[in-house]
PDB file of N, CA and C in Angstrom:
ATOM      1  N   UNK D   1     102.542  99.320 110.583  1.00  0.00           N
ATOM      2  CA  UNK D   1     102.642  99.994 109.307  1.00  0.00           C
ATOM      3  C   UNK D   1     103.369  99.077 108.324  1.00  0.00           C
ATOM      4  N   UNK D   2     102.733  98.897 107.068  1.00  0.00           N
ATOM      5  CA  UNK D   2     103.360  97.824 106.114  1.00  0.00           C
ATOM      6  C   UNK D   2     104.372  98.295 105.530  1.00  0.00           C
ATOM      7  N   UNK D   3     105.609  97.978 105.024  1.00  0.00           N
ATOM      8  CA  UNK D   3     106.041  98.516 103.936  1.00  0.00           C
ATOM      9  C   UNK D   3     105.932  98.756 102.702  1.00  0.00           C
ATOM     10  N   UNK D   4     106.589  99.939 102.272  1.00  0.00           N
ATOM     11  CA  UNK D   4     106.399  99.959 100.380  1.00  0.00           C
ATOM     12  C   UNK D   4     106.363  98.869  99.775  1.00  0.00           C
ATOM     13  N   UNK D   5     105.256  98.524  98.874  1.00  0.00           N
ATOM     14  CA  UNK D   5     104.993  97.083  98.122  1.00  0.00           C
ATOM     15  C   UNK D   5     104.619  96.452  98.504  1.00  0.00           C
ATOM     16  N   UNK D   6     104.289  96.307 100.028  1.00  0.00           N
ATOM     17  CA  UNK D   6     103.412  95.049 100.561  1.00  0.00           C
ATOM     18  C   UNK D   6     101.823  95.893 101.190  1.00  0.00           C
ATOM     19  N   UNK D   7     101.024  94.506 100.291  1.00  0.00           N
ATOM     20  CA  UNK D   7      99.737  94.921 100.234  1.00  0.00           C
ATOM     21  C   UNK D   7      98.937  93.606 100.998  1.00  0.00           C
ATOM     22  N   UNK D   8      98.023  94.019 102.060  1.00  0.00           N
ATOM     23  CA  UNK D   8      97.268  92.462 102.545  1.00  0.00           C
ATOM     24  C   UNK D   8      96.536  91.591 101.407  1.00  0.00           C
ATOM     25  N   UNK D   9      96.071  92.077 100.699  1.00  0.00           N
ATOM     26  CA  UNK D   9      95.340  91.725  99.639  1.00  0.00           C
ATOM     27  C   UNK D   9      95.834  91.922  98.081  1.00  0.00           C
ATOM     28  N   UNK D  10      95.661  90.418  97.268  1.00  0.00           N
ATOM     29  CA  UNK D  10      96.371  90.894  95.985  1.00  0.00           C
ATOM     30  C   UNK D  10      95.052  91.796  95.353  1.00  0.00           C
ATOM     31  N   UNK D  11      93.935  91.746  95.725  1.00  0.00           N
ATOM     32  CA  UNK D  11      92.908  92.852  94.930  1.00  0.00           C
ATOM     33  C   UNK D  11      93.590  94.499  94.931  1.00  0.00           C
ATOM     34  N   UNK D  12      93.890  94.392  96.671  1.00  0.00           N
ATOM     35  CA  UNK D  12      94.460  96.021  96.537  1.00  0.00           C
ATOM     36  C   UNK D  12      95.660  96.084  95.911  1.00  0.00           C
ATOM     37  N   UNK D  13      96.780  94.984  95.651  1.00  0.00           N
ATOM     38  CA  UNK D  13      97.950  95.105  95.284  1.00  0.00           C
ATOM     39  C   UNK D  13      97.359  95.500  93.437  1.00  0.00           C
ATOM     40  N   UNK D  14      96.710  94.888  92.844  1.00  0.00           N
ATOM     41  CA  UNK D  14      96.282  95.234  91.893  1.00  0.00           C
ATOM     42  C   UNK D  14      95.534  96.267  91.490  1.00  0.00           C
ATOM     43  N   UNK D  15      94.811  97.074  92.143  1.00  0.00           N
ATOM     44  CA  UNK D  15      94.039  98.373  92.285  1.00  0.00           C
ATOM     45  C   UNK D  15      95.395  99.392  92.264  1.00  0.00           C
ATOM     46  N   UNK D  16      96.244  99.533  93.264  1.00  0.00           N
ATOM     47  CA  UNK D  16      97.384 100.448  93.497  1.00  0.00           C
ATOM     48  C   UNK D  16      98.519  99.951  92.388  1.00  0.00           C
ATOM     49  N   UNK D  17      98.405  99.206  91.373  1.00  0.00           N
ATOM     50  CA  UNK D  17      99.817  99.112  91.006  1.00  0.00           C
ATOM     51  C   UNK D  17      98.611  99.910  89.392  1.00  0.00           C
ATOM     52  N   UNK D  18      97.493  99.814  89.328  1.00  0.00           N
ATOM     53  CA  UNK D  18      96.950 100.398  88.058  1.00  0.00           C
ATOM     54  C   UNK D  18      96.788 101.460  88.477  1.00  0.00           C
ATOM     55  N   UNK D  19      96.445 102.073  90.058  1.00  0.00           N
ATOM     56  CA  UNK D  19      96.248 103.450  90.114  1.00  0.00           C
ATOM     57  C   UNK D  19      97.898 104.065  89.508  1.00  0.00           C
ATOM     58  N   UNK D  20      99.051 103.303  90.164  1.00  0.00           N
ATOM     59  CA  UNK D  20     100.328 104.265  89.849  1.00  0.00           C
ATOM     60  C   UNK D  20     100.709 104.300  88.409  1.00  0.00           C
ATOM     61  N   UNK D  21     100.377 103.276  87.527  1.00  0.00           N
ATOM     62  CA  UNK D  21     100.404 103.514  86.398  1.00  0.00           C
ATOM     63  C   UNK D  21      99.920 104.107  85.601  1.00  0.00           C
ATOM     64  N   UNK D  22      98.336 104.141  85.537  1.00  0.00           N
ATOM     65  CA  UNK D  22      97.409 105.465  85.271  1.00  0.00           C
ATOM     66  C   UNK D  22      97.993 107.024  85.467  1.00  0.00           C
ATOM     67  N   UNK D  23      98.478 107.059  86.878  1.00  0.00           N
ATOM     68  CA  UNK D  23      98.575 108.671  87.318  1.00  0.00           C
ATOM     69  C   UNK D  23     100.403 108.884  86.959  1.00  0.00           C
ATOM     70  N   UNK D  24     101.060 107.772  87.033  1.00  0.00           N
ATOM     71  CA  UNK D  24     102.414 107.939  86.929  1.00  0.00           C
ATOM     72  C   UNK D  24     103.143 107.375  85.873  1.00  0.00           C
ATOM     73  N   UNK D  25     102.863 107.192  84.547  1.00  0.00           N
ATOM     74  CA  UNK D  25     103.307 106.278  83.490  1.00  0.00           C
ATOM     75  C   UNK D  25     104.623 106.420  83.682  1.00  0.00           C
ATOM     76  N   UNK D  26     105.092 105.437  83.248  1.00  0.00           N
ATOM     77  CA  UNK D  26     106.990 105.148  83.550  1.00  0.00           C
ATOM     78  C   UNK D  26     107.716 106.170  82.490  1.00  0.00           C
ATOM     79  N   UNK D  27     107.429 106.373  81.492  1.00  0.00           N
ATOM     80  CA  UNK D  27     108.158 107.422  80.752  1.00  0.00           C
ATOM     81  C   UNK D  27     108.113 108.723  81.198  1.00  0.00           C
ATOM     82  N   UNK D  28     106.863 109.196  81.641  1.00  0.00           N
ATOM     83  CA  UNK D  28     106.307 110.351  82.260  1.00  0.00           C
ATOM     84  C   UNK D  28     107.612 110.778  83.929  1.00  0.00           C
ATOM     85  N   UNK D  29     107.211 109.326  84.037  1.00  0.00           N
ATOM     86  CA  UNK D  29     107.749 109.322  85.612  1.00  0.00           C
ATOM     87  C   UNK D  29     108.951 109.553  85.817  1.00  0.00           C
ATOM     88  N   UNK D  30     109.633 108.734  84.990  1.00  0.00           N
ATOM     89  CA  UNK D  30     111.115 108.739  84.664  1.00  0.00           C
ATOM     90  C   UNK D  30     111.900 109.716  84.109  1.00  0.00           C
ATOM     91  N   UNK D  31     111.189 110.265  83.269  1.00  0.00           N
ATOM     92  CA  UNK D  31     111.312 111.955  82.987  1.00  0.00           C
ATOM     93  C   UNK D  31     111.896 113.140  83.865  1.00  0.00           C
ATOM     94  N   UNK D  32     110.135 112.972  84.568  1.00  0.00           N
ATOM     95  CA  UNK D  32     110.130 113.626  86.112  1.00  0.00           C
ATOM     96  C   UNK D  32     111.304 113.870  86.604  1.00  0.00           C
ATOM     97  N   UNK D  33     111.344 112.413  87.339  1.00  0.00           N
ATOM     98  CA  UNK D  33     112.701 112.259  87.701  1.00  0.00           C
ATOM     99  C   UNK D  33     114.141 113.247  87.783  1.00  0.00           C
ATOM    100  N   UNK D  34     114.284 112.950  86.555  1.00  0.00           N
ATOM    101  CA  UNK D  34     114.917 113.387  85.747  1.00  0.00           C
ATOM    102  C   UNK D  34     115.321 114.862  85.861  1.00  0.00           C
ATOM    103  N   UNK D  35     114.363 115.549  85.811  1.00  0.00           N
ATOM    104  CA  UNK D  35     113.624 117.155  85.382  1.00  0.00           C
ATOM    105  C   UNK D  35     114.059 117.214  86.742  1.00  0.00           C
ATOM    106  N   UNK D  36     113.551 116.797  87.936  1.00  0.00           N
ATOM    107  CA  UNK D  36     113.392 117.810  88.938  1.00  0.00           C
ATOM    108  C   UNK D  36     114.385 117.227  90.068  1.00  0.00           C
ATOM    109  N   UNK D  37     115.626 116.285  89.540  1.00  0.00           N
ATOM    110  CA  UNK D  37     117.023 115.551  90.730  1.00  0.00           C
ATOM    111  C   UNK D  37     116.135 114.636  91.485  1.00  0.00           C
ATOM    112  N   UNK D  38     115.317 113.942  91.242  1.00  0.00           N
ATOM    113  CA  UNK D  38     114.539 113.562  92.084  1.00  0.00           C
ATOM    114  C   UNK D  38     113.816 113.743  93.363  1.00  0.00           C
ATOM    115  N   UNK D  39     113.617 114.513  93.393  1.00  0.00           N
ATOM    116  CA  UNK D  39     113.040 115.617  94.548  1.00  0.00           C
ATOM    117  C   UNK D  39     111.249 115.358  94.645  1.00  0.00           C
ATOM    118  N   UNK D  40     111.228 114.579  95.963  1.00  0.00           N
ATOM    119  CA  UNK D  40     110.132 113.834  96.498  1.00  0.00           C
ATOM    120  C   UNK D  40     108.634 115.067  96.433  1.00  0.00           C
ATOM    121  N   UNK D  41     108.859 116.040  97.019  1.00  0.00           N
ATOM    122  CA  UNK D  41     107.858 117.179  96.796  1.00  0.00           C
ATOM    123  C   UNK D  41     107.447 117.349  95.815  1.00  0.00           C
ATOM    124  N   UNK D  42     108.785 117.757  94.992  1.00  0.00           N
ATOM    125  CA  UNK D  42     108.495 118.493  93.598  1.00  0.00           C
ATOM    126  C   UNK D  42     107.932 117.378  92.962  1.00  0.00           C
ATOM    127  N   UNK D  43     107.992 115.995  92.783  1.00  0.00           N
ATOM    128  CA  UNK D  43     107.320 115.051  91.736  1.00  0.00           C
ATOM    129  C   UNK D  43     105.968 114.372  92.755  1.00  0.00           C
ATOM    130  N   UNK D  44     105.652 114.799  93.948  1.00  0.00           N
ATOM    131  CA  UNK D  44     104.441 114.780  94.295  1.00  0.00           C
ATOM    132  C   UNK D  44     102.978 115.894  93.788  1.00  0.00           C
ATOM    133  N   UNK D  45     103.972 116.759  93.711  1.00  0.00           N
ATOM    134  CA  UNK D  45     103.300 118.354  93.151  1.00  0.00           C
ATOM    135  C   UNK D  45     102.911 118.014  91.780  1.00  0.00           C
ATOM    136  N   UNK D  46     104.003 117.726  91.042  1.00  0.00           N
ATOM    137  CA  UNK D  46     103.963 117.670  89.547  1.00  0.00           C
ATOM    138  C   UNK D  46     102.658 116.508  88.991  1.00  0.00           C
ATOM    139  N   UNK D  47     102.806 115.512  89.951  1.00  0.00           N
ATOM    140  CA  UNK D  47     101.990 114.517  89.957  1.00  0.00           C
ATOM    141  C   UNK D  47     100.457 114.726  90.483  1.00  0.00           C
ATOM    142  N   UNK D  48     100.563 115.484  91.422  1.00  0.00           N
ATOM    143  CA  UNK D  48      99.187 115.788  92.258  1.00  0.00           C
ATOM    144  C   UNK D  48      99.036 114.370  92.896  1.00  0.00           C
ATOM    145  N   UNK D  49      99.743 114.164  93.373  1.00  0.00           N
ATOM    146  CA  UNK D  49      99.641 113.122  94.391  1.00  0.00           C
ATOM    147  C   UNK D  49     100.282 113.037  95.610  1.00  0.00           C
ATOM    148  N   UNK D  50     100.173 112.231  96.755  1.00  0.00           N
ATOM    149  CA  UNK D  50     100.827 111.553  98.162  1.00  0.00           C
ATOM    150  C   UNK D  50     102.465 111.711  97.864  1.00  0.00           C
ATOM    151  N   UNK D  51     103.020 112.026  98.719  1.00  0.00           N
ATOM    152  CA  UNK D  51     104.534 111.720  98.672  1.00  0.00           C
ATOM    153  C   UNK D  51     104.976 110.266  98.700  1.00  0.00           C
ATOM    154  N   UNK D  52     103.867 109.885  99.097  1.00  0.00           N
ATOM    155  CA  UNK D  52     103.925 107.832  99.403  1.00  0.00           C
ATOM    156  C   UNK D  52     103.715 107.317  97.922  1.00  0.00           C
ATOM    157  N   UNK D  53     102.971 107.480  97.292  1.00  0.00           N
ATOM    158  CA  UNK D  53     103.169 107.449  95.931  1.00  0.00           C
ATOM    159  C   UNK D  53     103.868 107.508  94.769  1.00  0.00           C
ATOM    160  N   UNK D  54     104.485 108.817  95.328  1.00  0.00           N
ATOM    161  CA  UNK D  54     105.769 108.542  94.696  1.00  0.00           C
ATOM    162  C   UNK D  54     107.250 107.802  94.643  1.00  0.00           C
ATOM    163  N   UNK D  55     106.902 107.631  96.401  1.00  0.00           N
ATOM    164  CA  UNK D  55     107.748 106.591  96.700  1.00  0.00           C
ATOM    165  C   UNK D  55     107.245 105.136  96.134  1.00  0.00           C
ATOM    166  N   UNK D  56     106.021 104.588  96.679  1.00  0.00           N
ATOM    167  CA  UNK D  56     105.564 103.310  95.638  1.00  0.00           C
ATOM    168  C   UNK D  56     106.222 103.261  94.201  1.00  0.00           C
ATOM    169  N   UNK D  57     105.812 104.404  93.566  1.00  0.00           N
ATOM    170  CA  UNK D  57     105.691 104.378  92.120  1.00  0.00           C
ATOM    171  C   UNK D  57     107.529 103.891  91.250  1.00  0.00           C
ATOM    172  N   UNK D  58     108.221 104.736  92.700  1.00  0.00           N
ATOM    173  CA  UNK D  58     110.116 104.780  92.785  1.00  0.00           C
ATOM    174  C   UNK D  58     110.220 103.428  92.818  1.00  0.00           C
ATOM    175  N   UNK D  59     109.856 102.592  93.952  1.00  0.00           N
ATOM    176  CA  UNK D  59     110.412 101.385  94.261  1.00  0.00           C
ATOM    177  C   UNK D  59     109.784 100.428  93.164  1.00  0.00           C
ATOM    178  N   UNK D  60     108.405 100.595  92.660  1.00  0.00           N
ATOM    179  CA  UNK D  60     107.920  99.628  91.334  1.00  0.00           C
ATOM    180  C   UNK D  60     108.800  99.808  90.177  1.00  0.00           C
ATOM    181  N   UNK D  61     109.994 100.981  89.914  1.00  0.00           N
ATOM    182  CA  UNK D  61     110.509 101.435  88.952  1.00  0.00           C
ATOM    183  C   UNK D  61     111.888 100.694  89.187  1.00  0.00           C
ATOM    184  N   UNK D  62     112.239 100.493  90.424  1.00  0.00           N
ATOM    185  CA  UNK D  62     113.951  99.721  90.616  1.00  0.00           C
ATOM    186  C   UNK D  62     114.304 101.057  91.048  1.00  0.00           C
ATOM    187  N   UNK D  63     113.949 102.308  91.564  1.00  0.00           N
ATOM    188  CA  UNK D  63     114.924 103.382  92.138  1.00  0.00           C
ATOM    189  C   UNK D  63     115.048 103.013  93.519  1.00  0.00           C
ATOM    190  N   UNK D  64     116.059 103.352  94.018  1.00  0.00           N
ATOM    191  CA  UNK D  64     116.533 102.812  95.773  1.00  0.00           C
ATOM    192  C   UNK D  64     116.623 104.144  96.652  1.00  0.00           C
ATOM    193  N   UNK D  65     116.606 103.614  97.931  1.00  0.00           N
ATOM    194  CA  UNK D  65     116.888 105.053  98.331  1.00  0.00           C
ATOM    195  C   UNK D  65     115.203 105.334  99.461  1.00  0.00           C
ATOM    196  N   UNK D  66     115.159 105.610 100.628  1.00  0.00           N
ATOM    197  CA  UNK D  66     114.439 106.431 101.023  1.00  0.00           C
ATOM    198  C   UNK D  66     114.029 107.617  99.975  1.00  0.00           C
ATOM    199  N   UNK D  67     114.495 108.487  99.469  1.00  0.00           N
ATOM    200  CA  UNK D  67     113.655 109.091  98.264  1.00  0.00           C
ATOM    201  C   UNK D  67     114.450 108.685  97.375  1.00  0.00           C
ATOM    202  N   UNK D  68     114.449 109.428  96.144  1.00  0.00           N
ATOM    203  CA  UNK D  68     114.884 108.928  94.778  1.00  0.00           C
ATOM    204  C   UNK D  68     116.307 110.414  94.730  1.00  0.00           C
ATOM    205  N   UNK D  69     117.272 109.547  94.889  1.00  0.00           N
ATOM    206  CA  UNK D  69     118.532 110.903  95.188  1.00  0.00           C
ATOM    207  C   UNK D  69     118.762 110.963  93.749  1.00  0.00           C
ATOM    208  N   UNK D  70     119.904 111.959  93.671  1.00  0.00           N
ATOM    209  CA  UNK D  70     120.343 112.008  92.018  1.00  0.00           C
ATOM    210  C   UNK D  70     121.075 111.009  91.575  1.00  0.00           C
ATOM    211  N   UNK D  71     121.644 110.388  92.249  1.00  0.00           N
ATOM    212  CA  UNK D  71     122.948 109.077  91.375  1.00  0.00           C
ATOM    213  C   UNK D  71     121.602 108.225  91.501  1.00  0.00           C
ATOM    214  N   UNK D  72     120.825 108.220  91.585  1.00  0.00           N
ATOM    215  CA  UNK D  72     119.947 106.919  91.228  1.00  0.00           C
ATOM    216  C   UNK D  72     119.020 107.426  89.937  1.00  0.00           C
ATOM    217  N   UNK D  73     118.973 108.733  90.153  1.00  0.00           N
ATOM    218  CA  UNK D  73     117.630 109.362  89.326  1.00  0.00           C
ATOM    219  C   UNK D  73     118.737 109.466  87.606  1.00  0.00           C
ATOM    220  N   UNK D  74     119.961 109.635  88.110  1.00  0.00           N
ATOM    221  CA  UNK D  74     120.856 109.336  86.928  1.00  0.00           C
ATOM    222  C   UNK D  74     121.171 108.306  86.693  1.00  0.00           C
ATOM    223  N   UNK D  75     120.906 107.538  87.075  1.00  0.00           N
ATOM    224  CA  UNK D  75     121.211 106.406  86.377  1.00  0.00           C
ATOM    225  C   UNK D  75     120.180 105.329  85.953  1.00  0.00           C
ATOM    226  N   UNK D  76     118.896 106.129  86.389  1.00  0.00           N
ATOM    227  CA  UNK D  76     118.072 105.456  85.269  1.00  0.00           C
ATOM    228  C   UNK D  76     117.424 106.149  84.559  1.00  0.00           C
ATOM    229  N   UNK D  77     118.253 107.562  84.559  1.00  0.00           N
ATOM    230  CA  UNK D  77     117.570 108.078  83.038  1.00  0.00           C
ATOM    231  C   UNK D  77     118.281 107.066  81.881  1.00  0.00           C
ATOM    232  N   UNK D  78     116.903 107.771  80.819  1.00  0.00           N
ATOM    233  CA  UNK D  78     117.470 106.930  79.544  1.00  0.00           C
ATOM    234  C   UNK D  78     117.490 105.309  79.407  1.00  0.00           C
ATOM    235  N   UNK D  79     117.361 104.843  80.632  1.00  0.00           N
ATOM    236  CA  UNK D  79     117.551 103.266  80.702  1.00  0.00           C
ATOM    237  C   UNK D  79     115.813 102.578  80.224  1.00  0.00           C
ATOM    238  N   UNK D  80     116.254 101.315  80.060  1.00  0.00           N
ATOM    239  CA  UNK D  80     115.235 100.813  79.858  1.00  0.00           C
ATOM    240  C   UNK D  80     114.799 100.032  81.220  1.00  0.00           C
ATOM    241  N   UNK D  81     113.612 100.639  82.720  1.00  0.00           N
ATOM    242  CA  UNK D  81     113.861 100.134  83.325  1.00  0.00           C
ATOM    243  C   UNK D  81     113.339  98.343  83.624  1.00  0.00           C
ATOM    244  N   UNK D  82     111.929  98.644  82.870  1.00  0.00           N
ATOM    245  CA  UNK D  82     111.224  97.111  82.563  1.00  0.00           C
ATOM    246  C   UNK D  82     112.722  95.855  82.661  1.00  0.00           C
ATOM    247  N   UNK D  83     114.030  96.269  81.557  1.00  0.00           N
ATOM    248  CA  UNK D  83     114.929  95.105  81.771  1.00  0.00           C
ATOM    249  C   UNK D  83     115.646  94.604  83.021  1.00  0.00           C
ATOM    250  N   UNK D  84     114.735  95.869  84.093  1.00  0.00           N
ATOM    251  CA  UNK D  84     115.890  95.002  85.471  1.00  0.00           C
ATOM    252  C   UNK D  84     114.471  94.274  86.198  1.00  0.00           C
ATOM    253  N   UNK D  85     113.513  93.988  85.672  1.00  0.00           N
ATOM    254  CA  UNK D  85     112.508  93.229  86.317  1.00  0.00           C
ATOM    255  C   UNK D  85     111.913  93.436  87.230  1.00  0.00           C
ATOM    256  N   UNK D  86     111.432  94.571  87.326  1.00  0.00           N
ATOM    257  CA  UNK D  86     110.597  95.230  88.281  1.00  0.00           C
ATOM    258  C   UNK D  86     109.054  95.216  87.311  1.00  0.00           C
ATOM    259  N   UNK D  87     108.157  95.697  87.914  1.00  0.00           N
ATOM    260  CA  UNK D  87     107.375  95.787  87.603  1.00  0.00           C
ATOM    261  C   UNK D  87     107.221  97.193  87.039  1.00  0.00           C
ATOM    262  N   UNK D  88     106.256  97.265  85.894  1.00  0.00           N
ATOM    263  CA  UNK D  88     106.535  98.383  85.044  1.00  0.00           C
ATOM    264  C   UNK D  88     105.112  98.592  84.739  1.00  0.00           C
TER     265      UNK D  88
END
């Protein structure tokens, strides 16, 4: 089993980083976040998507954490996360 972010192929790495952006825009996402303490269900629901997804979508954002807890989900509300160099 691979881990989050590693893809065999950069075609699929590129397919999955436009699917999470499409279905999960970073303002949208970050919002989320936000809204619901970071709570892996509830922003799979909200999303209509995989719980793995949302984890992808967490770790492309700079959130840490097996899920996205609240001292992380607080502290990148409001932030600009693109400036810590993740992919956005």
């Amino acid at each position: 089993m691979r881990k989050i972010g590693q893809y065999p192929e950069p075609d699929e790495q590129e397919a999955c980083l436009f699917a999470d952006r499409l279905l999960m825009p970073k303002d949208k996402f970050c919002k989320a976040v936000k809204e619901t303490g970071g709570d892996i269900a509830k922003l799979a629901a909200y999303f209509q998507v995989p719980t793995l997804a949302i984890r992808h979508r967490a770790a492309q954002l700079g959130y840490k954490g097996h899920g996205i807890d609240e001292y992380t989900a607080k502290k990148h509300a409001g932030q600009n996360i693109g400036k810590l160099g993740h992919i956005v």
